[in-house]
Coordinates of C-alpha atoms in Angstrom, one line a residue:
M1 CA -9.8 34.1 3.6
M2 CA -13.2 34.5 2.4
R3 CA -13.6 33.9 -1.4
F4 CA -16.7 35.3 -3.0
R5 CA -16.9 34.4 -6.8
P6 CA -20.5 33.6 -8.1
R7 CA -20.6 30.7 -10.6
L8 CA -22.4 33.0 -13.1
L9 CA -18.9 34.6 -13.7
D10 CA -17.5 31.4 -14.9
S11 CA -20.6 30.4 -16.8
L12 CA -20.6 33.4 -19.1
S13 CA -17.2 32.4 -20.5
G14 CA -18.0 31.3 -24.1
Y15 CA -21.7 31.8 -23.5
D16 CA -23.3 31.8 -27.0
R17 CA -26.9 32.1 -28.5
A18 CA -27.6 28.5 -28.5
Q19 CA -27.0 28.1 -24.8
F20 CA -29.2 31.1 -24.2
A21 CA -32.0 29.5 -26.1
H22 CA -31.7 26.4 -23.8
D23 CA -31.5 28.4 -20.6
A24 CA -34.5 30.7 -21.7
G25 CA -36.6 27.6 -22.4
A26 CA -35.7 26.0 -19.1
G27 CA -36.2 29.3 -17.3
V28 CA -39.7 29.7 -18.6
T29 CA -40.6 26.0 -17.7
V30 CA -39.3 26.4 -14.1
G31 CA -41.0 29.7 -13.8
V32 CA -44.5 28.4 -14.5
L33 CA -43.7 25.4 -12.3
A34 CA -42.7 27.6 -9.4
L35 CA -45.8 29.7 -9.5
P36 CA -48.2 27.2 -8.0
L37 CA -45.7 25.7 -5.7
A38 CA -44.7 29.0 -4.3
M39 CA -48.4 29.9 -3.4
A40 CA -49.0 26.4 -2.1
F41 CA -46.0 26.3 0.1
A42 CA -46.7 29.7 1.4
I43 CA -50.4 29.0 2.3
A44 CA -49.4 25.7 3.9
S45 CA -46.8 27.6 6.0
G46 CA -49.4 30.0 7.3
M47 CA -48.3 32.7 5.1
S48 CA -50.1 34.6 2.2
P49 CA -49.6 33.5 -1.4
T50 CA -48.1 36.8 -2.1
A51 CA -45.3 36.1 0.2
G52 CA -44.6 32.8 -1.4
I53 CA -44.4 34.4 -4.9
W54 CA -42.1 37.2 -3.9
T55 CA -39.9 34.8 -1.9
A56 CA -39.5 32.9 -5.2
I57 CA -38.8 36.0 -7.2
V58 CA -36.3 37.7 -4.9
A59 CA -34.5 34.7 -3.4
G60 CA -34.7 32.8 -6.8
L61 CA -33.0 35.8 -8.6
L62 CA -30.3 36.2 -6.0
I63 CA -29.4 32.5 -5.6
S64 CA -28.9 32.3 -9.3
L65 CA -27.0 35.5 -9.6
L66 CA -24.6 34.8 -6.7
G67 CA -24.7 31.1 -6.0
G68 CA -22.0 28.4 -6.3
S69 CA -24.0 26.1 -8.7
R70 CA -24.6 26.5 -12.3
V71 CA -28.1 25.2 -12.3
Q72 CA -29.5 25.7 -8.7
I73 CA -33.1 27.0 -8.6
G74 CA -34.0 28.7 -5.3
G75 CA -37.2 29.6 -3.7
P76 CA -39.6 28.4 -0.9
T77 CA -39.7 24.7 -0.4
G78 CA -41.9 22.1 1.1
A79 CA -39.3 21.2 3.7
F80 CA -39.8 24.6 5.3
I81 CA -43.6 24.3 5.9
P82 CA -43.5 22.8 9.4
I83 CA -40.8 25.2 10.4
I84 CA -42.4 28.3 9.1
F85 CA -45.8 27.4 10.3
G86 CA -44.5 26.7 13.8
I87 CA -42.7 30.1 14.0
V88 CA -45.7 31.9 12.6
A89 CA -47.9 30.2 15.2
D90 CA -45.6 31.0 18.1
Y91 CA -44.3 34.3 17.1
G92 CA -46.2 35.8 14.4
V93 CA -45.4 36.8 10.7
A94 CA -43.4 39.9 11.7
N95 CA -41.0 37.9 13.8
L96 CA -40.8 35.1 11.2
L97 CA -39.3 37.8 8.7
V98 CA -36.8 38.7 11.5
A99 CA -35.9 35.1 12.0
T100 CA -35.4 34.7 8.3
L101 CA -32.9 37.6 8.2
L102 CA -31.0 36.2 11.2
A103 CA -30.9 32.8 9.4
G104 CA -29.5 34.6 6.4
I105 CA -26.8 36.0 8.3
M106 CA -25.9 32.6 9.8
L107 CA -25.9 31.1 6.3
F108 CA -23.6 33.8 4.9
A109 CA -21.3 33.4 8.0
M110 CA -21.2 29.6 7.5
G111 CA -20.1 30.2 3.8
A112 CA -17.7 32.9 4.6
L113 CA -16.0 30.8 7.1
R114 CA -15.8 27.9 4.6
L115 CA -18.0 25.5 6.5
G116 CA -20.0 24.3 3.5
G117 CA -18.0 21.0 3.3
M118 CA -19.1 20.1 6.9
I119 CA -22.7 19.7 5.8
R120 CA -21.5 16.5 4.1
F121 CA -20.7 15.1 7.6
I122 CA -24.4 14.6 8.4
P123 CA -25.0 10.8 8.0
V124 CA -27.5 9.5 5.3
S125 CA -29.6 7.9 8.0
V126 CA -30.2 11.4 9.7
V127 CA -30.9 13.0 6.3
T128 CA -33.4 10.3 5.3
G129 CA -35.1 10.3 8.7
F130 CA -35.8 13.9 8.8
T131 CA -36.8 14.1 5.1
N132 CA -39.4 11.4 5.6
G133 CA -40.5 13.1 8.8
I134 CA -40.9 16.5 7.2
A135 CA -42.9 14.8 4.3
V136 CA -45.4 13.3 7.1
V137 CA -45.6 16.8 8.9
I138 CA -46.3 18.4 5.6
F139 CA -49.0 15.8 4.7
I140 CA -50.6 16.5 8.1
S141 CA -50.6 20.2 7.7
Q142 CA -52.8 19.8 4.6
I143 CA -55.7 17.8 6.2
K144 CA -57.4 21.0 7.1
D145 CA -57.5 22.5 3.7
F146 CA -57.8 19.2 1.8
L147 CA -61.0 18.3 3.9
G148 CA -62.4 21.8 4.2
L149 CA -62.4 21.6 8.1
T150 CA -63.7 24.6 9.9
I151 CA -60.6 25.5 12.1
E152 CA -59.6 29.1 12.9
Q153 CA -56.0 28.1 13.8
L154 CA -54.1 24.9 14.0
P155 CA -51.7 24.5 16.9
G156 CA -48.1 24.3 16.1
D157 CA -47.3 21.1 18.1
F158 CA -48.1 17.6 16.9
F159 CA -50.4 16.4 19.6
G160 CA -52.4 19.7 19.8
K161 CA -52.6 19.6 15.9
M162 CA -53.8 16.1 15.9
G163 CA -56.2 16.6 18.6
T164 CA -57.7 19.7 16.9
L165 CA -58.1 17.9 13.6
F166 CA -59.8 15.0 15.3
N167 CA -62.2 17.2 17.2
H168 CA -63.3 19.1 14.0
L169 CA -63.7 16.2 11.6
H170 CA -67.4 16.7 11.9
T171 CA -67.0 20.0 10.0
I172 CA -65.7 18.3 6.8
H173 CA -66.9 20.1 3.6
L174 CA -67.8 17.7 0.9
P175 CA -67.4 20.1 -2.0
T176 CA -63.9 21.0 -0.9
V177 CA -63.0 17.3 -0.5
A178 CA -64.4 16.7 -4.0
V179 CA -62.2 19.5 -5.6
A180 CA -59.1 18.3 -3.7
V181 CA -59.6 14.7 -4.8
A182 CA -60.4 15.6 -8.3
S183 CA -57.3 17.9 -8.4
L184 CA -55.1 15.1 -7.0
V185 CA -56.5 12.6 -9.6
V186 CA -55.8 15.0 -12.6
L187 CA -52.3 15.7 -11.2
V188 CA -51.5 12.0 -11.0
L189 CA -52.9 11.3 -14.5
W190 CA -51.2 14.3 -15.9
N191 CA -47.7 13.3 -14.7
M192 CA -48.3 9.8 -16.0
L193 CA -49.3 10.8 -19.4
A194 CA -46.6 13.6 -19.6
R195 CA -44.1 10.7 -19.7
R196 CA -45.6 9.6 -23.0
V197 CA -47.1 12.6 -24.7
K198 CA -44.3 15.3 -25.4
V199 CA -46.9 18.1 -25.7
M200 CA -48.2 17.5 -22.2
A201 CA -44.6 17.3 -20.8
R202 CA -44.1 20.9 -21.8
L203 CA -46.6 22.1 -19.2
P204 CA -45.8 21.0 -15.6
G205 CA -48.4 19.1 -13.8
P206 CA -49.0 21.5 -11.0
L207 CA -49.5 24.3 -13.3
A208 CA -51.8 22.2 -15.4
V209 CA -54.2 21.3 -12.6
L210 CA -54.1 24.9 -11.3
I211 CA -55.2 26.2 -14.7
I212 CA -57.9 23.4 -15.0
A213 CA -59.4 24.1 -11.5
T214 CA -59.3 27.8 -11.8
A215 CA -61.0 27.8 -15.2
V216 CA -63.7 25.4 -13.7
N217 CA -64.2 27.6 -10.9
I218 CA -64.5 30.7 -13.0
V219 CA -67.1 29.1 -15.3
I220 CA -69.4 27.3 -12.7
G221 CA -68.4 29.0 -9.5
L222 CA -67.3 26.1 -7.1
P223 CA -68.5 26.4 -3.5
V224 CA -65.1 26.3 -2.1
E225 CA -62.6 28.8 -0.5
T226 CA -60.2 30.4 -2.9
I227 CA -57.1 32.7 -2.7
G228 CA -59.4 35.6 -3.2
S229 CA -62.0 34.7 -0.4
R230 CA -59.2 34.0 2.1
F231 CA -56.5 36.5 1.2
G232 CA -58.2 39.0 -1.0
G233 CA -56.1 38.0 -4.1
I234 CA -52.6 38.8 -5.0
P235 CA -51.6 42.6 -5.4
Q236 CA -50.5 43.5 -8.9
A237 CA -47.6 45.5 -7.7
V238 CA -44.3 45.3 -5.9
P239 CA -44.8 45.0 -2.1
D240 CA -43.9 47.8 0.3
L241 CA -40.4 47.4 1.3
G242 CA -38.9 47.2 4.8
L243 CA -38.5 45.0 7.8
P244 CA -41.0 45.0 10.7
A245 CA -40.0 46.4 14.1
F246 CA -38.6 44.1 16.7
D247 CA -37.3 44.4 20.2
L248 CA -34.3 42.9 21.7
T249 CA -36.2 40.6 24.1
T250 CA -37.9 38.9 21.2
L251 CA -34.8 38.8 19.1
G252 CA -33.2 36.4 21.7
K253 CA -36.1 34.1 21.4
L254 CA -35.7 34.0 17.6
I255 CA -32.1 32.6 17.7
A256 CA -33.2 29.0 17.9
P257 CA -35.8 29.2 15.1
A258 CA -33.3 31.1 13.0
L259 CA -30.7 28.5 13.4
T260 CA -33.2 25.9 12.5
I261 CA -34.0 27.8 9.3
A262 CA -30.3 28.2 8.6
M263 CA -29.5 24.5 9.2
L264 CA -32.3 23.2 7.1
G265 CA -31.5 25.7 4.3
A266 CA -27.9 24.7 4.3
I267 CA -28.6 20.9 4.2
E268 CA -31.4 21.2 1.5
S269 CA -29.5 23.6 -0.7
L270 CA -26.1 21.7 -0.7
L271 CA -28.0 18.3 -1.1
S272 CA -29.8 19.8 -4.1
A273 CA -26.7 21.1 -5.6
R274 CA -24.8 17.8 -5.0
V275 CA -27.7 15.9 -6.8
A276 CA -27.5 18.4 -9.7
D277 CA -23.7 17.9 -9.9
N278 CA -24.2 14.2 -10.7
Q279 CA -26.7 15.1 -13.4
I280 CA -24.6 17.6 -15.3
D281 CA -21.1 16.3 -14.4
D282 CA -20.1 19.3 -12.5
R283 CA -19.0 20.4 -9.1
H284 CA -20.5 23.3 -7.1
D285 CA -18.7 25.6 -4.7
P286 CA -20.6 24.9 -1.3
N287 CA -19.3 27.9 0.5
Q288 CA -20.3 30.3 -2.4
E289 CA -23.7 28.6 -2.3
L290 CA -24.2 29.2 1.4
M291 CA -23.2 32.8 1.0
A292 CA -25.7 33.2 -1.8
Q293 CA -28.5 31.5 0.2
G294 CA -27.6 33.8 3.2
I295 CA -27.9 36.9 1.1
A296 CA -31.2 35.7 -0.4
N297 CA -32.6 35.1 2.9
M298 CA -31.5 38.5 4.2
V299 CA -33.1 40.4 1.2
A300 CA -36.3 38.3 0.8
P301 CA -38.0 39.5 4.2
I302 CA -37.6 43.1 2.9
F303 CA -40.1 42.2 0.2
G304 CA -42.3 40.4 2.7
G305 CA -40.8 37.0 1.8
F306 CA -39.7 34.2 4.0
A307 CA -37.1 31.4 4.2
A308 CA -35.8 30.1 0.8
T309 CA -33.4 27.5 -0.3
G310 CA -32.3 25.4 -3.2
A311 CA -35.3 23.4 -4.5
I312 CA -34.4 19.9 -5.7
A313 CA -37.5 19.4 -7.8
R314 CA -37.3 22.7 -9.6
T315 CA -33.5 22.3 -10.1
A316 CA -34.1 18.7 -11.6
T317 CA -36.7 20.3 -13.9
N318 CA -34.2 23.0 -14.9
I319 CA -31.7 20.4 -15.9
R320 CA -34.2 18.3 -17.9
S321 CA -35.4 21.3 -19.6
G322 CA -31.8 22.1 -20.9
G323 CA -30.7 24.8 -18.4
R324 CA -27.0 24.7 -17.9
T325 CA -26.0 28.2 -16.5
P326 CA -27.4 30.5 -13.8
V327 CA -29.1 32.4 -16.6
A328 CA -31.9 30.0 -16.5
G329 CA -32.5 30.6 -12.9
I330 CA -32.5 34.3 -13.5
I331 CA -35.1 33.9 -16.3
H332 CA -37.3 31.8 -14.0
A333 CA -37.5 34.7 -11.5
L334 CA -38.1 37.2 -14.2
V335 CA -40.9 35.0 -15.6
L336 CA -42.5 35.0 -12.1
L337 CA -42.2 38.7 -11.9
A338 CA -44.0 39.1 -15.2
V339 CA -46.8 36.8 -14.2
V340 CA -47.4 38.7 -11.0
L341 CA -47.4 42.0 -12.7
A342 CA -49.7 40.9 -15.6
L343 CA -51.8 38.0 -14.4
A344 CA -52.3 38.7 -10.6
P345 CA -56.1 39.2 -10.8
L346 CA -56.7 35.8 -12.0
A347 CA -55.2 34.2 -9.0
G348 CA -58.0 35.2 -6.8
D349 CA -60.1 32.4 -8.3
I350 CA -57.6 29.6 -7.5
P351 CA -59.2 27.0 -5.2
L352 CA -57.3 26.5 -2.0
A353 CA -58.3 22.7 -2.2
T354 CA -56.2 22.5 -5.4
L355 CA -53.1 24.0 -3.8
S356 CA -53.6 21.7 -1.0
A357 CA -53.7 18.7 -3.4
I358 CA -50.4 20.0 -5.1
V359 CA -48.6 20.1 -1.6
V360 CA -50.0 16.6 -0.8
M361 CA -48.5 15.4 -3.9
V362 CA -45.2 17.1 -3.1
S363 CA -45.1 15.5 0.4
I364 CA -45.7 12.0 -1.2
H365 CA -43.0 12.4 -3.7
M366 CA -40.6 14.2 -1.1
G367 CA -40.2 11.1 1.2
E368 CA -38.0 8.3 0.6
W369 CA -40.4 5.7 1.6
E370 CA -38.4 2.7 0.3
A371 CA -35.8 3.3 3.0
F372 CA -38.3 1.9 5.5
A373 CA -38.9 -1.3 3.4
H374 CA -35.1 -1.8 3.2
L375 CA -34.3 -1.2 6.9
K376 CA -33.8 -4.9 7.6
R377 CA -30.8 -4.8 5.2
F378 CA -28.9 -2.4 7.4
S379 CA -27.3 -2.4 10.7
L380 CA -29.1 -1.7 14.0
A381 CA -27.3 1.5 14.4
Y382 CA -28.7 2.7 11.0
R383 CA -32.1 1.6 11.6
T384 CA -32.2 3.2 15.1
T385 CA -30.9 6.5 13.9
L386 CA -33.2 6.6 10.9
V387 CA -36.4 5.8 12.7
G388 CA -35.4 7.9 15.9
T389 CA -34.8 11.0 13.6
F390 CA -38.0 10.3 11.7
L391 CA -40.2 10.0 14.8
I392 CA -38.7 13.0 16.7
T393 CA -39.2 15.1 13.4
V394 CA -42.9 14.2 13.2
V395 CA -43.7 14.3 17.0
F396 CA -41.5 17.1 18.2
D397 CA -39.2 19.3 16.2
L398 CA -36.9 19.2 13.3
T399 CA -33.9 20.8 15.1
L400 CA -34.2 18.5 18.0
A401 CA -34.4 15.5 15.6
V402 CA -31.2 16.5 13.8
E403 CA -29.6 17.0 17.2
I404 CA -30.5 13.7 18.6
G405 CA -30.0 12.0 15.3
M406 CA -26.3 13.3 15.1
V407 CA -25.9 12.3 18.8
M408 CA -27.1 8.9 18.0
A409 CA -25.0 8.5 14.9
S410 CA -22.0 9.8 16.7
L411 CA -22.3 7.3 19.6
F412 CA -22.8 4.4 17.2
F413 CA -19.8 5.6 15.3
I414 CA -17.7 5.8 18.5
R415 CA -18.8 2.3 19.4
R416 CA -17.9 1.0 16.0
V417 CA -14.5 2.5 16.0
S418 CA -14.0 1.3 19.6
D419 CA -14.7 -2.1 18.4
L420 CA -11.9 -1.8 15.7
T421 CA -9.4 -0.9 18.4
R422 CA -7.7 -3.9 19.8
I423 CA -4.5 -5.1 21.6
E424 CA -2.7 -8.4 20.6
P425 CA 0.4 -10.0 22.5
I426 CA 3.6 -10.4 20.4
A427 CA 5.2 -13.8 21.1
I428 CA 9.0 -13.2 21.9
E429 CA 11.6 -15.9 21.4
G430 CA 14.5 -16.0 23.9
D431 CA 17.0 -15.2 21.1
M432 CA 15.0 -12.0 20.3
C433 CA 15.6 -10.4 23.6
G434 CA 19.0 -11.8 24.7
G435 CA 17.5 -14.9 26.3
Q436 CA 15.2 -13.0 28.7
P437 CA 11.6 -13.2 27.3
D438 CA 10.2 -13.6 30.7
R439 CA 11.3 -10.2 31.7
I440 CA 9.9 -8.4 28.5
L441 CA 6.3 -8.1 27.3
A442 CA 5.4 -6.7 24.0
F443 CA 1.9 -5.9 22.5
R444 CA 0.7 -4.6 19.1
L445 CA -2.0 -2.0 19.1
F446 CA -4.5 -1.7 16.3
G447 CA -7.0 1.1 15.5
S448 CA -7.3 4.5 17.1
L449 CA -6.5 5.3 20.7
F450 CA -9.3 7.9 21.3
F451 CA -11.7 8.6 24.2
G452 CA -14.0 5.9 23.2
A453 CA -11.3 3.3 23.0
A454 CA -8.8 4.4 25.7
N455 CA -10.3 1.9 28.1
K456 CA -8.7 -0.8 26.0
L457 CA -5.3 0.1 27.4
E458 CA -6.5 -0.5 30.8
Y459 CA -6.1 -4.1 30.2
L460 CA -2.4 -3.6 30.3
L461 CA -2.8 -1.9 33.7
T462 CA -4.9 -4.5 35.4
E463 CA -5.0 -7.8 33.6
V464 CA -1.3 -8.5 32.8
D465 CA -0.5 -11.5 35.0
R466 CA 3.3 -10.9 34.8
D467 CA 5.3 -8.3 36.3
P468 CA 7.8 -7.5 33.5
H469 CA 10.8 -5.3 33.6
V470 CA 10.2 -3.9 30.1
L471 CA 6.8 -3.3 28.4
I472 CA 7.0 -2.7 24.6
L473 CA 4.1 -1.2 22.6
A474 CA 4.3 -1.6 18.9
M475 CA 2.0 1.0 17.3
D476 CA 2.5 0.6 13.6
K477 CA -1.2 -0.2 13.2
V478 CA -2.4 2.8 15.3
I479 CA -3.7 5.6 13.0
S480 CA -4.4 8.3 15.5
I481 CA -4.2 9.2 19.2
D482 CA -6.3 11.9 20.9
T483 CA -5.7 13.5 24.3
S484 CA -7.6 10.8 26.2
G485 CA -5.4 8.0 24.6
L486 CA -2.4 10.0 25.5
D487 CA -3.6 10.3 29.1
I488 CA -4.0 6.5 29.4
L489 CA -0.4 6.2 27.9
R490 CA 0.8 8.5 30.6
T491 CA -1.0 6.5 33.4
L492 CA 0.5 3.3 31.9
R493 CA 3.9 4.8 32.1
R494 CA 3.5 6.0 35.7
N495 CA 2.2 2.4 36.6
M496 CA 5.2 0.8 34.9
A497 CA 7.7 3.2 36.8
K498 CA 6.0 2.4 40.2
R499 CA 6.8 -1.2 39.5
G500 CA 10.5 -0.4 38.5
A501 CA 9.6 -1.1 34.9
T502 CA 10.2 0.8 31.6
L503 CA 7.8 1.6 28.8
I504 CA 9.2 1.5 25.3
V505 CA 7.1 2.8 22.2
C506 CA 8.0 1.7 18.7
E507 CA 6.8 1.9 15.1
L508 CA 4.8 5.2 15.5
N509 CA 2.8 6.5 12.6
P510 CA 3.1 10.4 11.8
Q511 CA 0.0 11.6 13.8
P512 CA 0.7 9.6 16.9
R513 CA 4.4 10.5 16.9
S514 CA 3.4 14.1 16.4
I515 CA 1.1 14.3 19.4
L516 CA 3.5 12.2 21.6
V517 CA 6.3 14.7 20.8
R518 CA 4.3 17.9 21.1
S519 CA 2.8 16.8 24.4
G520 CA 6.2 16.0 26.0
F521 CA 5.4 12.4 26.4
V522 CA 8.6 11.5 24.6
D523 CA 10.5 13.4 27.0
E524 CA 8.9 11.6 29.9
I525 CA 9.7 8.1 28.7
G526 CA 13.0 9.2 27.3
A527 CA 13.9 9.6 23.6
Q528 CA 16.0 6.4 23.8
N529 CA 12.7 4.5 24.6
L530 CA 11.2 5.6 21.4
T531 CA 12.4 3.4 18.6
D532 CA 11.6 3.0 14.8
T533 CA 11.3 -0.7 14.8
L534 CA 10.3 -3.6 17.0
P535 CA 13.9 -5.3 16.8
Q536 CA 15.2 -1.9 18.0
A537 CA 12.9 -2.0 20.9
L538 CA 13.8 -5.5 21.8
A539 CA 17.4 -4.7 21.7
R540 CA 16.7 -1.8 24.1
G541 CA 14.8 -4.0 26.3
H542 CA 17.6 -6.6 26.4
K543 CA 20.0 -3.8 27.3
L544 CA 17.8 -2.6 30.2
C545 CA 17.3 -6.1 31.5
A546 CA 21.1 -6.8 31.4
A547 CA 21.8 -3.6 33.2
S548 CA 19.3 -4.5 35.9
N549 CA 20.8 -8.0 36.2
E550 CA 24.3 -6.4 36.6
A551 CA 23.0 -4.1 39.3
V552 CA 21.5 -7.2 41.2
E553 CA 24.5 -9.4 40.9
A554 CA 27.1 -6.7 41.7
P555 CA 29.0 -7.5 45.1
A556 CA 28.2 -5.2 47.9
P557 CA 31.2 -2.7 48.5
Q558 CA 33.4 -3.6 51.5
L559 CA 33.9 -1.2 54.2
G560 CA 37.4 -0.4 55.2
R561 CA 38.6 -0.9 58.7

């Protein structure tokens, strides 16, 4: 049954004034950090900065109120940039909001059906590959604003995007480049000095460079594009509520994009929550977290917002700042709301080149680049899966990359498990089988008899150079059997029956025994031919051989006159 219990309810038990002080400080810190990131991610995604801020407010509030983690901070993230940008380019902003709502429904259903734990089955090689791929895609998406290129609309596909950027390099705007580079340098230096100077550490680097660049622009009037010049500023009010109209034909086309948003949101939010667990010695509820993410993505589009998920960087900042309960996340959302209602007019002077520099820095820190340097330490399967997922993410599509990455990882896993499955002959002395070792063959099976390894049993069908009267399979080292393994066992039994031989199975573990009994295979071979130990199987084989000998040696009946 579905269990809906937000972590906030458990966190309030024993909540005191001291913890509130820590949560309040952390909430304010994360709130001011989330402001520039929300605007930068929104603009990079082809949305307005207003949409990014309201996504952070609404989704961030609901994720903290209803989530399954004590410290998770939700909102728009860099990982969504290529996904959102592609949907906006192909279907428009209105349909993006519909796709986000559909993704929210999918996320809630995943949590309600208790599928949160299944996200952990995605291999590290796939996660690292698409994370690094997304980082590269984000970096490429910022070339236009970083260089100030005159491009009306960038294509959504990789080759079209790179071709357009190359063809418009002659439109580079040097003042924009200067502001972007200066912002990047200030951001790097601020982050370096913040590790040594405690006063600087209290102000997040992205917000610091945003304040500095905006102040310089107000004083001297930089000849660069700003939020005001492109978007007309940020409204100092709550946006009009409601979803855009849509038709059923378009709705069908949005299923795949919505699934992409849902899968990426689930992966990133649960990965962020798991990282947070290690930092605060806690354990989140993945199903509750997915339901909260679903609700957040269903409600955010009503405010004009788009896809949101758990943000690793903001969650880590929350933990470092002392946040230990969802109250910190709630305060972070309220801080953003207060900033919008009080300081929105100042946002019009923010240079877009500065926001681009912030996103570039996010993309650089987002990638796990050391994974490429360490590839030679790992197996060919790991290297192929990681690099393949990375390249497909960059060149084609995240969804396709995850799908193919999972297929590659699964195939390599099947091959590995298949290699662990083997068959070894058991030497039988004459006194072990009543002096008839030539008429009894015995083999011990190891591993798992599943569809990827069922062909190993074909050896017993085609390669055995003797024609035994009894074939014994000792299966104490077999941990599992699937229907393909069962089918090859049935084929083996029929083959033995055609030769007039008997198949005996012994030493079964619980799972193999269960499937052989439930499938009726035990009835096919006869319950007397299923034994608990190898000596019992040998004794049964000796008895069968003796009965066969008696039948052969018995004198023919004499006919009466």
